[in-house]
Coordinates of N, CA and C in Angstrom, one line a residue:
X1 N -32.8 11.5 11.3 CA -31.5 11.1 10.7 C -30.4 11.4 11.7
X2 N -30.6 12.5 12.3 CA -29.5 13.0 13.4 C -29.4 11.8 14.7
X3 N -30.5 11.0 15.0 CA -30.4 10.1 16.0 C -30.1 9.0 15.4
X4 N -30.4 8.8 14.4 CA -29.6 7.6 13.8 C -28.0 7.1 13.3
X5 N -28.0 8.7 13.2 CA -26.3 8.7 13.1 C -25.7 8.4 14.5
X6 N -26.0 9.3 15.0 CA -25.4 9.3 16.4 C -25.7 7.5 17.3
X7 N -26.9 6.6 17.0 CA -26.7 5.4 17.6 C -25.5 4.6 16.5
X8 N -25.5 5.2 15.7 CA -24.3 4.5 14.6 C -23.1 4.7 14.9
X9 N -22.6 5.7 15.4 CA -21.2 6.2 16.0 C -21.2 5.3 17.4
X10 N -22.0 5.4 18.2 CA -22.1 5.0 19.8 C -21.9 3.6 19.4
X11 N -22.8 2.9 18.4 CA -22.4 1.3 17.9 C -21.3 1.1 17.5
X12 N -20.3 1.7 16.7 CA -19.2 1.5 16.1 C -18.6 1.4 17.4
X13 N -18.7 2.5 18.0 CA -17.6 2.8 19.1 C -17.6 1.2 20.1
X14 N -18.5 0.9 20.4 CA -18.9 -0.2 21.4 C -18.1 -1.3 20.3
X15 N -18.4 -1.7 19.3 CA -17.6 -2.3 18.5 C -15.7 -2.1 18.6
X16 N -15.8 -1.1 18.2 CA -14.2 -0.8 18.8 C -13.6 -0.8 19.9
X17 N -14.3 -0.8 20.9 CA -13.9 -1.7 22.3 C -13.8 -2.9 21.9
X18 N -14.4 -3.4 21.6 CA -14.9 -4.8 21.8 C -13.5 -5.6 20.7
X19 N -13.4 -5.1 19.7 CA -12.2 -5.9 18.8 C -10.9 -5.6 19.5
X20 N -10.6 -4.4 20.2 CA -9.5 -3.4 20.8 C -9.1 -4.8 22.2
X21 N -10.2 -5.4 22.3 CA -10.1 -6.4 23.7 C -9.4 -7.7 23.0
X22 N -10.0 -7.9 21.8 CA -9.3 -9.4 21.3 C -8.1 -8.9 20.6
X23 N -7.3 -7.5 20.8 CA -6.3 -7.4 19.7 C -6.5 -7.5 18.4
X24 N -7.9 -7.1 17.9 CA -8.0 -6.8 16.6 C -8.1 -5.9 15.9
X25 N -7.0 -5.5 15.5 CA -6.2 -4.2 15.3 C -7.5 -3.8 13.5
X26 N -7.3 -4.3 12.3 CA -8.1 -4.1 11.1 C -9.1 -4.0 11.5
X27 N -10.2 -4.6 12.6 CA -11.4 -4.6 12.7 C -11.9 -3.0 14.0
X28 N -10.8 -3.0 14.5 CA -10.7 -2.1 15.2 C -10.8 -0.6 14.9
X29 N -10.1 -0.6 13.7 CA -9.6 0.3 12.6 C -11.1 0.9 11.9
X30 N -12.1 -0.2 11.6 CA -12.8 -0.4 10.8 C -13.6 0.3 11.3
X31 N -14.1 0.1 12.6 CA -14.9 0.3 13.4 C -14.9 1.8 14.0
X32 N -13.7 2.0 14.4 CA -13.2 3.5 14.6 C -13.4 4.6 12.9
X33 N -13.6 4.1 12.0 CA -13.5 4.5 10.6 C -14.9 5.1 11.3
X34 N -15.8 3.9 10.8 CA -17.3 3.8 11.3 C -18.1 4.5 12.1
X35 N -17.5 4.7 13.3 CA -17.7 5.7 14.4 C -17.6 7.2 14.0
X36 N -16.3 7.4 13.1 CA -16.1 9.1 12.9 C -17.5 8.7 11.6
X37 N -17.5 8.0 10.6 CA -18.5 8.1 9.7 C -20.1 8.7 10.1
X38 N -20.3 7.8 11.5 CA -21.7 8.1 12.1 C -21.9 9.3 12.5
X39 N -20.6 10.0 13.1 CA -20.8 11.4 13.8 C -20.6 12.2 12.7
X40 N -20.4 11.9 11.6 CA -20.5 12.6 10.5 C -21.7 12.8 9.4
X41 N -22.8 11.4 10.0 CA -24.1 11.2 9.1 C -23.3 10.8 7.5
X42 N -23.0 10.2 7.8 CA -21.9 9.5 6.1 C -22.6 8.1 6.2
X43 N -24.0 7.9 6.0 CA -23.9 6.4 6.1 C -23.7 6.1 4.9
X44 N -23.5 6.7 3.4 CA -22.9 5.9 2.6 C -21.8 5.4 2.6
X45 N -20.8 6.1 3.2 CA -19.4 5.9 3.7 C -19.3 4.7 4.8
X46 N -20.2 5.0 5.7 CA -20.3 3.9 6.9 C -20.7 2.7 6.0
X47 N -21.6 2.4 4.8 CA -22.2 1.4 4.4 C -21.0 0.4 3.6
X48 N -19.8 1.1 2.7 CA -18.8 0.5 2.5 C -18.2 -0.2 3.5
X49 N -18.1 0.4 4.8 CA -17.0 -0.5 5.0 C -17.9 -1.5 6.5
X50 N -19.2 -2.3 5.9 CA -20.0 -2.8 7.2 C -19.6 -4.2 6.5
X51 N -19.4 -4.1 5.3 CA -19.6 -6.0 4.7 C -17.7 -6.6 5.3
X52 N -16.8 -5.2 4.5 CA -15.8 -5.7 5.7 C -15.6 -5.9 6.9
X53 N -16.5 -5.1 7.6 CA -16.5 -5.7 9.2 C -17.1 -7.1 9.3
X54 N -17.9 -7.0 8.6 CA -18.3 -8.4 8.5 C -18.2 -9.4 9.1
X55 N -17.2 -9.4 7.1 CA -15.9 -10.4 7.3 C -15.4 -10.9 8.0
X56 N -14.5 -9.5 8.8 CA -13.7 -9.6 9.4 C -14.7 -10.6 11.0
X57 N -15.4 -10.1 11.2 CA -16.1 -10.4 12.0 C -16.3 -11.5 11.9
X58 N -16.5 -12.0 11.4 CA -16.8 -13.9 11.1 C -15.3 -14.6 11.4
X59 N -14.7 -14.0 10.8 CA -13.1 -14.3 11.3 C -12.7 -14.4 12.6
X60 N -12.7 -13.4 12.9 CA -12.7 -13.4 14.5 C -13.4 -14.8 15.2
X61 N -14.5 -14.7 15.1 CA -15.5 -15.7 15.6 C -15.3 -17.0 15.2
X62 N -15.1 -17.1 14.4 CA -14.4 -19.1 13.7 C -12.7 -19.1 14.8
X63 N -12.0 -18.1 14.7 CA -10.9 -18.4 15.3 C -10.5 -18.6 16.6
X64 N -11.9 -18.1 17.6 CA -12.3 -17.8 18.5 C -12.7 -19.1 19.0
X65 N -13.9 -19.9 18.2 CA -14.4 -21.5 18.1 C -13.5 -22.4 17.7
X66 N -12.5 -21.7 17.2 CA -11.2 -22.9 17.2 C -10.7 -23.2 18.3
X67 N -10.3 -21.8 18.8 CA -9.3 -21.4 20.4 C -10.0 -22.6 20.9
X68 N -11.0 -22.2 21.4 CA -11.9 -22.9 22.5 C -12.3 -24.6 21.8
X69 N -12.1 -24.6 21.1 CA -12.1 -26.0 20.8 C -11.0 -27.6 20.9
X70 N -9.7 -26.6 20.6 CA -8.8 -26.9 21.0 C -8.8 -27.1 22.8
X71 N -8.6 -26.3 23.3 CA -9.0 -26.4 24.7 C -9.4 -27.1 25.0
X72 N -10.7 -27.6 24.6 CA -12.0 -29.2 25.4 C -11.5 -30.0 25.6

């Protein structure tokens, strides 16, 4: 359980680079939530807030396919 948490924090965190680069400040947030969650072994805590990253995440990615679509 102890290694599982700990790849769950190291993933969030990789995650919160990663939104922190497109300026996405909520997802970013989410992610960093996530991260202290994992180093804490809370994956019930972590498991609330993965459908809003989701979301959020799908969002990103459609807006993203817009950007670049526009562009062609």
């Amino acid at each position: 359980e102890a290694h599982d948490a700990d790849r769950l924090g190291r993933g969030a965190h990789t995650l919160r680079g990663l939104y922190g680069s497109f300026q996405a400040k909520p997802l970013e947030t989410l992610a960093a939530c996530i991260e202290t969650q994992g180093g804490a072994a809370d994956f019930a805590g972590a498991a609330q807030n993965i459908a809003p990253l989701a979301a959020g995440t799908a969002g990103l990615v459609a807006a993203l396919r817009e950007r670049v679509a526009r562009k062609a």
